[in-house]
Tab-separated table of C-alpha atoms and ligand atoms in Angstrom:
chain	number	residue	atom	x	y	z
A	261	MET	CA	64.899	-35.236	-11.457
A	262	SER	CA	65.923	-33.551	-8.212
A	263	ASN	CA	62.880	-34.706	-6.272
A	264	SER	CA	62.783	-38.190	-7.597
A	265	ILE	CA	64.788	-41.382	-7.164
A	266	ILE	CA	68.010	-40.581	-8.994
A	267	ILE	CA	68.161	-42.381	-12.338
A	268	ALA	CA	71.570	-43.570	-13.461
A	269	ASP	CA	72.804	-41.937	-16.687
A	270	GLN	CA	75.703	-42.215	-19.102
A	271	ASP	CA	77.958	-40.296	-16.664
A	272	THR	CA	77.769	-42.738	-13.800
A	273	HIS	CA	80.871	-44.741	-14.786
A	274	PHE	CA	79.272	-47.661	-13.075
A	275	PHE	CA	81.443	-50.247	-14.790
A	276	SER	CA	84.648	-48.382	-13.860
A	277	ASP	CA	83.381	-48.129	-10.246
A	278	VAL	CA	82.994	-51.920	-10.213
A	279	CYS	CA	86.509	-52.316	-11.742
A	280	GLN	CA	87.887	-49.872	-9.138
A	281	ASN	CA	86.449	-52.017	-6.335
A	282	PHE	CA	87.851	-55.119	-8.071
A	283	ASP	CA	91.376	-53.591	-8.368
A	284	HIS	CA	91.296	-52.555	-4.745
A	285	ALA	CA	90.375	-56.085	-3.650
A	286	ALA	CA	92.835	-57.721	-6.098
A	287	GLN	CA	95.712	-56.319	-4.002
A	288	PHE	CA	94.689	-58.749	-1.268
A	289	THR	CA	95.059	-61.714	-3.617
A	290	LYS	CA	98.173	-63.282	-5.144
A	291	HIS	CA	97.034	-63.848	-8.705
A	292	ASP	CA	98.865	-63.166	-11.908
A	293	ALA	CA	98.036	-59.714	-13.406
A	294	GLY	CA	96.885	-61.349	-16.649
A	295	LEU	CA	94.487	-63.629	-14.863
A	296	LEU	CA	93.070	-60.704	-12.892
A	297	ASP	CA	92.572	-58.824	-16.155
A	298	GLN	CA	90.757	-61.785	-17.625
A	299	ILE	CA	88.466	-62.041	-14.619
A	300	LYS	CA	87.660	-58.342	-14.680
A	301	SER	CA	86.989	-57.868	-18.420
A	302	CYS	CA	83.624	-58.174	-20.102
A	303	ASN	CA	84.092	-61.116	-22.482
A	304	SER	CA	81.259	-60.320	-24.898
A	305	VAL	CA	79.228	-57.141	-25.348
A	306	TYR	CA	76.444	-57.523	-27.905
A	307	ARG	CA	74.673	-54.357	-28.822
A	308	PHE	CA	71.811	-54.560	-31.282
A	309	ARG	CA	68.831	-52.704	-32.601
A	310	PHE	CA	65.540	-53.960	-34.023
A	311	PRO	CA	62.316	-52.413	-35.219
A	312	ILE	CA	58.861	-52.948	-33.815
A	313	ARG	CA	55.523	-51.793	-35.100
A	314	LYS	CA	54.127	-48.924	-32.974
A	315	GLY	CA	50.894	-47.125	-33.849
A	316	ASN	CA	50.924	-46.549	-37.593
A	317	GLY	CA	54.685	-46.654	-37.872
A	318	PHE	CA	57.795	-48.322	-36.621
A	319	GLU	CA	60.167	-47.660	-33.734
A	320	VAL	CA	63.748	-48.822	-33.461
A	321	ILE	CA	64.613	-50.372	-30.116
A	322	ASP	CA	68.151	-50.308	-28.580
A	323	ALA	CA	69.149	-53.442	-26.738
A	324	TRP	CA	72.144	-55.201	-25.191
A	325	ARG	CA	73.254	-58.515	-23.801
A	326	VAL	CA	76.624	-58.647	-22.032
A	327	GLU	CA	78.289	-61.897	-21.047
A	328	HIS	CA	80.901	-60.850	-18.576
A	329	SER	CA	82.566	-64.187	-17.799
A	330	GLN	CA	82.421	-67.703	-19.107
A	331	HIS	CA	84.616	-69.247	-16.430
A	332	GLN	CA	81.440	-71.224	-15.673
A	333	SER	CA	78.638	-72.010	-18.069
A	334	PRO	CA	75.958	-70.953	-18.571
A	335	THR	CA	76.239	-67.245	-17.943
A	336	LYS	CA	73.350	-65.778	-15.950
A	337	GLY	CA	71.633	-62.485	-15.240
A	338	GLY	CA	68.470	-60.503	-15.635
A	339	ILE	CA	67.161	-58.250	-18.408
A	340	ARG	CA	66.525	-54.674	-17.476
A	341	TYR	CA	63.682	-52.824	-19.186
A	342	SER	CA	64.409	-49.124	-18.689
A	343	GLU	CA	64.606	-46.025	-20.797
A	344	MET	CA	67.806	-45.059	-18.927
A	345	VAL	CA	69.608	-48.321	-19.612
A	346	ASN	CA	73.021	-47.921	-21.339
A	347	GLU	CA	75.997	-50.061	-22.263
A	348	ASP	CA	78.123	-49.015	-19.269
A	349	GLU	CA	75.315	-49.963	-16.868
A	350	VAL	CA	74.709	-53.380	-18.502
A	351	MET	CA	78.443	-54.108	-18.416
A	352	ALA	CA	78.654	-53.173	-14.740
A	353	LEU	CA	75.609	-55.270	-13.838
A	354	ALA	CA	76.933	-58.243	-15.825
A	355	ALA	CA	80.263	-58.032	-13.946
A	356	LEU	CA	78.428	-57.863	-10.596
A	357	MET	CA	76.545	-61.031	-11.644
A	358	THR	CA	79.882	-62.885	-12.066
A	359	TYR	CA	81.034	-61.903	-8.580
A	360	LYS	CA	77.588	-62.450	-7.066
A	361	CYS	CA	77.386	-66.015	-8.378
A	362	ALA	CA	80.883	-66.798	-7.060
A	363	ILE	CA	80.040	-65.381	-3.637
A	364	VAL	CA	76.981	-67.569	-3.174
A	365	ASN	CA	78.581	-70.610	-4.837
A	366	VAL	CA	76.208	-70.688	-7.792
A	367	PRO	CA	78.073	-72.280	-10.715
A	368	PHE	CA	77.372	-69.639	-13.361
A	369	GLY	CA	79.261	-66.866	-15.086
A	370	GLY	CA	77.783	-63.380	-15.068
A	371	ALA	CA	75.616	-61.692	-17.725
A	372	LYS	CA	73.032	-58.940	-18.039
A	373	GLY	CA	70.655	-57.631	-20.673
A	374	GLY	CA	69.054	-54.294	-21.321
A	375	ILE	CA	66.192	-53.034	-23.445
A	376	LYS	CA	66.026	-49.276	-23.675
A	377	ILE	CA	62.304	-48.636	-23.208
A	378	ASN	CA	60.011	-47.391	-20.518
A	379	PRO	CA	57.548	-50.334	-20.329
A	380	LYS	CA	54.796	-47.962	-19.203
A	381	ASN	CA	54.782	-46.403	-22.684
A	382	TYR	CA	53.998	-49.686	-24.475
A	383	THR	CA	50.905	-51.847	-24.740
A	384	VAL	CA	51.114	-55.447	-23.635
A	385	THR	CA	51.116	-56.549	-27.238
A	386	GLU	CA	54.019	-54.215	-28.006
A	387	LEU	CA	55.932	-55.441	-24.962
A	388	GLU	CA	55.386	-59.030	-26.136
A	389	ASN	CA	56.635	-58.155	-29.617
A	390	ILE	CA	59.706	-56.452	-28.175
A	391	THR	CA	60.479	-59.341	-25.838
A	392	ARG	CA	60.028	-62.021	-28.491
A	393	ARG	CA	62.108	-60.128	-31.027
A	394	TYR	CA	64.837	-59.527	-28.403
A	395	THR	CA	64.903	-63.303	-27.773
A	396	VAL	CA	65.133	-64.046	-31.509
A	397	GLU	CA	68.050	-61.637	-31.830
A	398	LEU	CA	69.839	-63.357	-28.893
A	399	ALA	CA	69.173	-66.800	-30.397
A	400	LYS	CA	70.513	-65.752	-33.800
A	401	LYS	CA	73.905	-64.976	-32.169
A	402	ASN	CA	73.899	-67.909	-29.756
A	403	PHE	CA	73.450	-65.587	-26.778
A	404	ILE	CA	70.688	-67.644	-25.143
A	405	GLY	CA	70.284	-71.313	-24.187
A	406	PRO	CA	70.156	-73.543	-21.068
A	407	SER	CA	73.892	-74.234	-21.318
A	408	ILE	CA	74.894	-70.864	-22.872
A	409	ASP	CA	73.268	-67.813	-21.284
A	410	VAL	CA	70.136	-67.859	-19.164
A	411	PRO	CA	68.298	-64.554	-18.660
A	412	ALA	CA	66.004	-63.718	-15.724
A	413	PRO	CA	63.839	-60.824	-14.471
A	414	ASP	CA	65.418	-57.547	-13.492
A	415	TYR	CA	64.216	-53.952	-13.090
A	416	GLY	CA	61.169	-53.499	-15.326
A	417	SER	CA	60.652	-57.182	-16.199
A	418	GLY	CA	59.006	-60.157	-14.491
A	419	GLU	CA	57.365	-63.512	-14.940
A	420	ARG	CA	55.263	-62.461	-17.934
A	421	GLU	CA	58.329	-61.408	-19.940
A	422	MET	CA	60.182	-64.599	-18.939
A	423	SER	CA	57.270	-66.754	-20.217
A	424	TRP	CA	57.458	-64.959	-23.623
A	425	ILE	CA	61.202	-65.627	-23.727
A	426	ALA	CA	60.759	-69.345	-22.843
A	427	ASP	CA	58.038	-69.749	-25.432
A	428	THR	CA	60.038	-67.988	-28.186
A	429	TYR	CA	63.177	-70.006	-27.440
A	430	ALA	CA	61.240	-73.323	-27.298
A	431	THR	CA	59.542	-72.483	-30.609
A	432	MET	CA	62.867	-71.816	-32.259
A	433	ASN	CA	64.349	-75.040	-30.859
A	434	PRO	CA	61.745	-77.738	-31.378
A	435	GLY	CA	62.453	-80.947	-29.545
A	436	GLN	CA	65.164	-79.481	-27.340
A	437	LEU	CA	64.527	-81.375	-24.105
A	438	ASP	CA	65.992	-78.751	-21.793
A	439	ALA	CA	64.573	-75.713	-23.631
A	440	MET	CA	62.723	-74.466	-20.473
A	441	GLY	CA	66.083	-74.000	-18.788
A	442	CYS	CA	66.841	-71.131	-21.245
A	443	VAL	CA	65.382	-68.555	-18.802
A	444	THR	CA	64.445	-68.416	-15.110
A	445	GLY	CA	61.918	-66.448	-13.128
A	446	LYS	CA	59.139	-68.044	-15.180
A	447	PRO	CA	55.580	-68.408	-13.830
A	448	ILE	CA	55.150	-71.555	-11.741
A	449	ALA	CA	52.627	-72.888	-14.348
A	450	LEU	CA	55.346	-72.573	-16.984
A	451	HIS	CA	58.144	-74.544	-15.321
A	452	GLY	CA	59.004	-71.859	-12.799
A	453	ILE	CA	59.757	-72.593	-9.140
A	454	ALA	CA	57.959	-71.796	-5.880
A	455	GLY	CA	59.627	-68.970	-3.986
A	456	ARG	CA	61.491	-67.363	-6.904
A	457	ARG	CA	59.342	-64.175	-6.952
A	458	GLU	CA	60.115	-63.315	-3.346
A	459	ALA	CA	63.655	-64.793	-3.297
A	460	THR	CA	65.686	-61.616	-3.649
A	461	GLY	CA	63.762	-59.788	-0.861
A	462	ARG	CA	63.828	-62.820	1.381
A	463	GLY	CA	67.624	-63.026	0.807
A	464	VAL	CA	68.044	-59.346	1.680
A	465	ALA	CA	66.136	-59.872	4.935
A	466	ILE	CA	68.202	-62.970	5.806
A	467	ALA	CA	71.417	-61.028	5.060
A	468	ALA	CA	70.378	-58.201	7.412
A	469	ARG	CA	69.315	-60.673	10.079
A	470	GLU	CA	72.654	-62.474	9.889
A	471	CYS	CA	74.611	-59.270	10.099
A	472	VAL	CA	72.842	-57.986	13.210
A	473	SER	CA	73.032	-61.426	14.872
A	474	VAL	CA	76.784	-61.068	15.398
A	475	GLY	CA	77.008	-59.464	18.818
A	476	GLU	CA	80.618	-58.280	18.636
A	477	ASP	CA	80.050	-56.550	15.271
A	478	MET	CA	76.977	-54.804	16.591
A	479	GLN	CA	78.747	-53.683	19.705
A	480	LYS	CA	81.340	-51.895	17.542
A	481	ILE	CA	78.599	-49.803	15.940
A	482	GLY	CA	76.624	-49.286	19.103
A	483	LEU	CA	73.680	-51.515	18.274
A	484	THR	CA	72.229	-54.395	20.281
A	485	PRO	CA	72.269	-57.793	18.544
A	486	GLY	CA	69.150	-59.121	16.816
A	487	LEU	CA	66.635	-57.686	14.334
A	488	SER	CA	63.889	-57.351	16.889
A	489	GLY	CA	62.815	-53.686	17.093
A	490	LYS	CA	65.512	-52.468	14.664
A	491	LYS	CA	64.290	-49.457	12.713
A	492	VAL	CA	64.480	-49.915	8.957
A	493	ILE	CA	63.936	-47.569	5.997
A	494	VAL	CA	63.363	-49.217	2.613
A	495	GLN	CA	63.749	-47.429	-0.716
A	496	GLY	CA	61.594	-48.975	-3.416
A	497	LEU	CA	58.345	-50.854	-3.180
A	498	GLY	CA	58.934	-52.985	-6.249
A	499	ASN	CA	59.533	-56.744	-6.044
A	500	VAL	CA	62.816	-56.490	-4.108
A	501	GLY	CA	61.826	-53.583	-1.811
A	502	TYR	CA	58.396	-54.910	-1.017
A	503	HIS	CA	59.598	-58.412	-0.189
A	504	SER	CA	62.611	-57.112	1.757
A	505	ALA	CA	60.307	-54.978	3.873
A	506	LYS	CA	57.796	-57.820	4.269
A	507	PHE	CA	60.335	-60.394	5.480
A	508	LEU	CA	62.289	-57.857	7.648
A	509	SER	CA	59.077	-57.077	9.487
A	510	GLU	CA	58.255	-60.796	9.753
A	511	PHE	CA	61.714	-61.226	11.339
A	512	GLY	CA	60.847	-58.614	13.967
A	513	ALA	CA	62.281	-55.370	12.483
A	514	LEU	CA	60.192	-52.180	12.470
A	515	ILE	CA	59.723	-50.696	8.990
A	516	VAL	CA	59.729	-46.984	9.841
A	517	GLY	CA	60.171	-45.482	6.363
A	518	ILE	CA	59.294	-46.319	2.765
A	519	CYS	CA	60.458	-44.271	-0.242
A	520	GLU	CA	59.161	-44.408	-3.789
A	521	TYR	CA	59.241	-42.167	-6.889
A	522	GLU	CA	56.331	-40.063	-5.757
A	523	GLY	CA	57.575	-39.425	-2.216
A	524	ALA	CA	58.399	-41.016	1.115
A	525	ILE	CA	56.493	-41.809	4.306
A	526	TYR	CA	57.798	-42.201	7.851
A	527	ASN	CA	56.487	-43.339	11.226
A	528	ALA	CA	58.963	-44.029	14.073
A	529	ASP	CA	56.455	-46.520	15.574
A	530	GLY	CA	56.427	-48.608	12.354
A	531	LEU	CA	54.457	-48.844	9.122
A	532	ASP	CA	52.387	-51.845	8.069
A	533	VAL	CA	54.040	-52.944	4.803
A	534	GLU	CA	51.000	-54.759	3.455
A	535	THR	CA	48.590	-51.861	3.927
A	536	VAL	CA	51.110	-49.345	2.532
A	537	PHE	CA	51.380	-51.618	-0.478
A	538	LEU	CA	47.607	-51.829	-0.884
A	539	HIS	CA	47.247	-48.067	-0.370
A	540	ARG	CA	49.731	-47.469	-3.201
A	541	LYS	CA	47.983	-49.939	-5.413
A	542	THR	CA	44.593	-48.336	-4.968
A	543	THR	CA	45.590	-44.632	-4.928
A	544	GLY	CA	48.694	-44.785	-7.140
A	545	SER	CA	50.912	-43.206	-4.450
A	546	ILE	CA	52.359	-43.988	-1.034
A	547	LEU	CA	51.608	-40.369	-0.076
A	548	GLY	CA	48.393	-39.931	1.895
A	549	TYR	CA	48.832	-43.247	3.680
A	550	PRO	CA	46.863	-42.777	6.930
A	551	GLY	CA	49.416	-44.570	9.125
A	552	ALA	CA	52.288	-42.199	8.292
A	553	LYS	CA	53.352	-39.538	10.799
A	554	LYS	CA	55.468	-37.639	8.264
A	555	GLU	CA	55.546	-37.537	4.520
A	556	PHE	CA	57.989	-36.076	2.052
A	557	LYS	CA	57.329	-35.013	-1.525
A	558	ASN	CA	60.996	-35.433	-2.202
A	559	PRO	CA	61.626	-39.168	-1.766
A	560	MET	CA	65.359	-38.675	-1.156
A	561	GLU	CA	64.483	-36.930	2.155
A	562	GLY	CA	62.942	-40.214	3.251
A	563	LEU	CA	66.434	-41.849	3.236
A	564	GLU	CA	67.723	-39.310	5.711
A	565	GLN	CA	65.290	-40.005	8.537
A	566	PRO	CA	66.316	-41.726	11.827
A	567	CYS	CA	66.776	-45.515	11.480
A	568	ASP	CA	69.273	-48.286	12.242
A	569	ILE	CA	69.205	-50.001	8.808
A	570	LEU	CA	68.750	-48.500	5.341
A	571	VAL	CA	67.740	-50.839	2.501
A	572	PRO	CA	68.134	-49.147	-0.918
A	573	ALA	CA	66.183	-51.465	-3.176
A	574	ALA	CA	65.524	-49.339	-6.219
A	575	LEU	CA	68.364	-48.371	-8.578
A	576	GLU	CA	72.059	-47.587	-8.584
A	577	ASN	CA	73.694	-44.390	-7.388
A	578	GLN	CA	71.166	-43.387	-4.704
A	579	ILE	CA	73.561	-42.764	-1.798
A	580	THR	CA	76.196	-40.280	-2.956
A	581	LEU	CA	78.275	-37.349	-1.704
A	582	ALA	CA	75.060	-35.346	-2.091
A	583	ASN	CA	73.275	-37.081	0.809
A	584	ILE	CA	75.681	-39.377	2.698
A	585	GLY	CA	76.319	-36.670	5.362
A	586	ARG	CA	72.612	-36.829	6.322
A	587	ILE	CA	72.120	-40.612	6.280
A	588	GLN	CA	71.468	-41.682	9.855
A	589	ALA	CA	71.477	-45.485	9.437
A	590	LYS	CA	74.400	-47.478	10.840
A	591	ILE	CA	73.919	-50.376	8.381
A	592	ILE	CA	73.161	-50.219	4.657
A	593	VAL	CA	71.880	-53.401	3.075
A	594	GLU	CA	72.191	-53.077	-0.679
A	595	GLY	CA	68.985	-54.647	-2.129
A	596	ALA	CA	69.673	-52.864	-5.400
A	597	ASN	CA	72.855	-53.221	-7.449
A	598	GLY	CA	75.323	-50.346	-6.981
A	599	PRO	CA	73.157	-48.021	-4.822
A	600	THR	CA	76.143	-46.503	-2.925
A	601	SER	CA	78.790	-44.447	-4.757
A	602	PRO	CA	82.420	-45.245	-3.869
A	603	GLU	CA	82.947	-41.732	-2.394
A	604	ALA	CA	79.852	-42.000	-0.204
A	605	GLU	CA	80.863	-45.465	0.851
A	606	ALA	CA	84.292	-44.247	2.098
A	607	ILE	CA	82.595	-41.547	4.194
A	608	PHE	CA	80.076	-44.048	5.608
A	609	TYR	CA	82.895	-46.318	6.729
A	610	LYS	CA	84.746	-43.412	8.353
A	611	ASN	CA	81.605	-42.701	10.353
A	612	GLY	CA	81.693	-46.336	11.527
A	613	GLY	CA	78.928	-47.795	9.321
A	614	ILE	CA	78.630	-51.284	7.892
A	615	ILE	CA	77.592	-51.947	4.284
A	616	ILE	CA	76.275	-55.351	3.336
A	617	PRO	CA	77.254	-55.282	-0.337
A	618	ASP	CA	74.880	-55.768	-3.301
A	619	MET	CA	76.774	-58.771	-4.728
A	620	TYR	CA	75.971	-60.695	-1.608
A	621	ALA	CA	72.855	-58.987	-0.202
A	622	ASN	CA	70.699	-59.375	-3.376
A	623	ALA	CA	72.053	-62.753	-4.424
A	624	GLY	CA	68.904	-64.572	-3.239
A	625	GLY	CA	67.319	-64.063	-6.708
A	626	VAL	CA	70.044	-65.788	-8.665
A	627	THR	CA	70.345	-68.464	-6.030
A	628	VAL	CA	66.714	-69.492	-6.479
A	629	SER	CA	67.122	-69.068	-10.279
A	630	TYR	CA	69.821	-71.730	-9.943
A	631	PHE	CA	67.305	-74.020	-8.220
A	632	GLU	CA	64.772	-73.299	-11.013
A	633	TRP	CA	67.327	-74.162	-13.677
A	634	LEU	CA	68.168	-77.424	-11.891
A	635	LYS	CA	64.462	-78.253	-11.709
A	636	ASN	CA	64.150	-77.580	-15.474
A	637	LEU	CA	67.157	-79.748	-16.291
A	638	SER	CA	66.022	-82.578	-14.038
A	639	HIS	CA	62.352	-82.300	-15.219
A	640	VAL	CA	61.082	-83.033	-11.730
A	641	ALA	CA	59.843	-80.722	-8.958
A	642	PHE	CA	61.828	-80.616	-5.729
A	643	GLY	CA	60.298	-82.903	-3.139
A	644	ARG	CA	58.312	-84.991	-5.668
A	645	MET	CA	60.267	-88.215	-5.098
A	646	ASN	CA	60.814	-88.048	-1.341
A	647	ARG	CA	57.963	-86.129	0.230
A	648	ARG	CA	55.617	-89.067	0.813
A	649	PHE	CA	58.478	-91.297	1.809
A	650	GLU	CA	59.578	-88.789	4.466
A	651	GLU	CA	56.015	-88.487	5.759
A	652	ASN	CA	55.669	-92.231	6.090
A	653	SER	CA	58.979	-92.566	7.935
A	654	ASN	CA	58.103	-89.703	10.236
A	655	LEU	CA	54.673	-91.216	10.895
A	656	ASN	CA	56.264	-94.523	11.837
A	657	LEU	CA	58.658	-92.764	14.161
A	658	VAL	CA	55.919	-90.703	15.869
A	659	ASN	CA	53.746	-93.824	16.303
A	660	MET	CA	56.667	-95.671	17.795
A	661	VAL	CA	57.608	-92.847	20.264
A	662	GLU	CA	53.934	-92.461	21.285
A	663	GLY	CA	53.682	-96.244	21.804
A	664	ILE	CA	56.856	-96.371	23.945
A	665	THR	CA	56.216	-93.270	26.030
A	666	GLY	CA	52.457	-93.528	26.234
A	667	VAL	CA	52.261	-89.758	25.515
A	668	ALA	CA	49.891	-88.725	22.723
A	669	LEU	CA	50.842	-85.677	20.661
A	670	SER	CA	48.177	-83.138	19.677
A	671	PRO	CA	47.006	-83.342	16.045
A	672	VAL	CA	48.867	-80.036	15.321
A	673	GLN	CA	52.094	-81.367	16.825
A	674	ARG	CA	51.722	-84.672	14.910
A	675	ALA	CA	51.060	-82.883	11.650
A	676	SER	CA	54.095	-80.581	12.061
A	677	ILE	CA	56.456	-83.483	12.836
A	678	ILE	CA	55.156	-85.817	10.149
A	679	LYS	CA	54.992	-83.345	7.271
A	680	GLY	CA	57.484	-83.891	4.401
A	681	ALA	CA	59.080	-80.826	2.806
A	682	SER	CA	57.312	-79.059	-0.065
A	683	GLU	CA	59.123	-77.451	-2.996
A	684	LEU	CA	58.715	-74.002	-1.388
A	685	GLU	CA	60.161	-75.231	1.925
A	686	LEU	CA	63.104	-76.822	0.174
A	687	VAL	CA	63.766	-73.690	-1.884
A	688	ASN	CA	63.569	-71.500	1.189
A	689	SER	CA	65.850	-73.821	3.103
A	690	GLY	CA	68.436	-73.800	0.265
A	691	LEU	CA	68.199	-70.019	0.078
A	692	GLU	CA	68.580	-69.523	3.824
A	693	ASP	CA	71.501	-71.864	4.055
A	694	THR	CA	73.202	-70.123	1.066
A	695	MET	CA	72.718	-66.629	2.515
A	696	ILE	CA	73.939	-67.610	6.014
A	697	ARG	CA	76.990	-69.530	4.838
A	698	SER	CA	78.015	-66.824	2.366
A	699	TYR	CA	77.682	-64.126	5.017
A	700	HIS	CA	80.098	-65.948	7.282
A	701	GLU	CA	82.510	-66.661	4.424
A	702	ILE	CA	82.714	-62.933	3.759
A	703	ARG	CA	83.082	-62.153	7.455
A	704	GLU	CA	85.809	-64.791	7.855
A	705	THR	CA	87.752	-63.295	4.922
A	706	LEU	CA	87.588	-59.949	6.657
A	707	LEU	CA	88.599	-61.325	10.044
A	708	ASN	CA	91.490	-63.246	8.542
A	709	ASN	CA	92.895	-60.058	7.034
A	710	PRO	CA	91.575	-56.896	8.711
A	711	LYS	CA	93.494	-54.777	6.212
A	712	ILE	CA	90.765	-55.701	3.712
A	713	GLY	CA	88.746	-53.222	5.696
A	714	ASN	CA	85.108	-53.827	4.753
A	715	GLN	CA	82.660	-56.404	3.566
A	716	ARG	CA	82.508	-55.289	-0.061
A	717	THR	CA	86.256	-55.734	-0.502
A	718	ALA	CA	86.091	-59.032	1.389
A	719	ALA	CA	83.277	-60.222	-0.903
A	720	PHE	CA	85.366	-59.291	-3.934
A	721	VAL	CA	88.468	-61.054	-2.529
A	722	GLY	CA	86.428	-64.240	-1.969
A	723	ALA	CA	84.929	-64.042	-5.458
A	724	ILE	CA	88.243	-63.387	-7.184
A	725	ASN	CA	89.829	-66.368	-5.450
A	726	LYS	CA	87.004	-68.690	-6.420
A	727	ILE	CA	86.936	-67.540	-10.079
A	728	ALA	CA	90.755	-67.870	-10.247
A	729	VAL	CA	90.402	-71.480	-9.156
A	730	SER	CA	87.879	-72.071	-11.981
A	731	TYR	CA	90.341	-70.731	-14.529
A	732	GLN	CA	93.124	-72.790	-13.024
A	733	ASN	CA	90.916	-75.871	-13.221
A	734	LEU	CA	90.207	-75.131	-16.865
A	735	GLY	CA	93.933	-75.369	-17.346
A	736	VAL	CA	93.993	-71.876	-18.823
A	737	TRP	CA	96.207	-70.293	-16.195
A	738	PRO	CA	98.994	-71.567	-13.979
B	276	LIG	N1	68.281	-59.803	-11.927
B	276	LIG	C1	68.557	-60.512	-10.737
B	276	LIG	C2	69.926	-60.117	-10.204
B	276	LIG	O1	70.399	-59.035	-10.504
B	276	LIG	C3	68.402	-61.988	-10.902
B	276	LIG	C4	69.337	-62.677	-11.843
B	276	LIG	C5	69.017	-64.112	-12.088
B	276	LIG	O2	68.168	-64.682	-11.444
B	276	LIG	O3	69.643	-64.678	-13.001
B	276	LIG	O4	70.535	-60.811	-9.449
């Protein structure tokens, strides 16, 4: 595995890393030790196995669903399809979901699922059988439902899997009006929402843009404010990595490096994300891309090239003691969950770097999942009731202004002023507002108590305080 993206294994102690970060942050809060323990613990860990037919025989599949915290209902989080998935990892990711939702003010508890398979080794029919059976197993134990626990896509799963889950759940619950709210990240044609697919990457790009927009913070690390011309390396060209790179370049950044399993490419003058993506799709590899000035068979070398911002958007445990000394970026934006080990993180801070932590940086996905869930519960698409009304009001206003001033707007100007908001525009507006507000909440927490030291701890402090209030409101704790 030395020349490939490092895959997390049983030894990563990912959950204890998350708890360590939690404990460190808890010192900056004033809550009762018992309450802190309740917030930190995984409430329910369901491990199960089920058989599926494969070839002429059967195979037993290992699977998990962890509900970390029910301080809000439903619990929420993706399902990871990976042959390396293990209980520790699912627990850690479920815990991160709890904190993530609190940070972006999404009223859910955290959860995560795992199915221990490499999807590439299964036919579509087998994947469908696995996904449907997984859903049945969850339903049997009351681990799924629009008000209980709502899965979503994660590493190795996407819209197709979510539609199988929705259909299985709806079949098992005939007549349940809100059945489609049992899972998010569904295809738009099956009660999904515009903008969900690109939401995590868009959120990552907004998080990076917000961070570099603060002049005084940039001055401290020797960067000019603004994304324009900032050099960015992205690890991972999956859904999160691809969309992060796409929106960062739309916002004016220069994508100078892209790393994937098979290798990494680099060009200090910038790479065109779309054509790199197409090249990989047609040839099966990012290597050999004509616009690259350098390429590396070992993808980890790609992370160490000159840049201002590094966006790890693949898996956990990518930036460790093994490579932190050679990372040249000044800002790490964690598109993936847990990509930076605590030891590497401490060194990065000592060298004056900023880390925009996973629980905030990649929260765009669950934010738009929340919008999808609201759409499913309300049974109406965003914008359906008011779009035409807005357009008519705007039209009246434009006609009136033109009449009074005698100035006629061009057809393009008229159209852009009159236009009512579409579902996609409303979703993107909600996402942008959430990411911007949450960034400044974290930054304020840090400014109010500089001893907190960094954004990850500040994000945890904010999350702990909000979750504590939920428990207090439930009347469970003083
Ligand atoms: N799997 C994504 C995450 O880790 C999305 C979760 C969701 O939409 O519920 O945040």
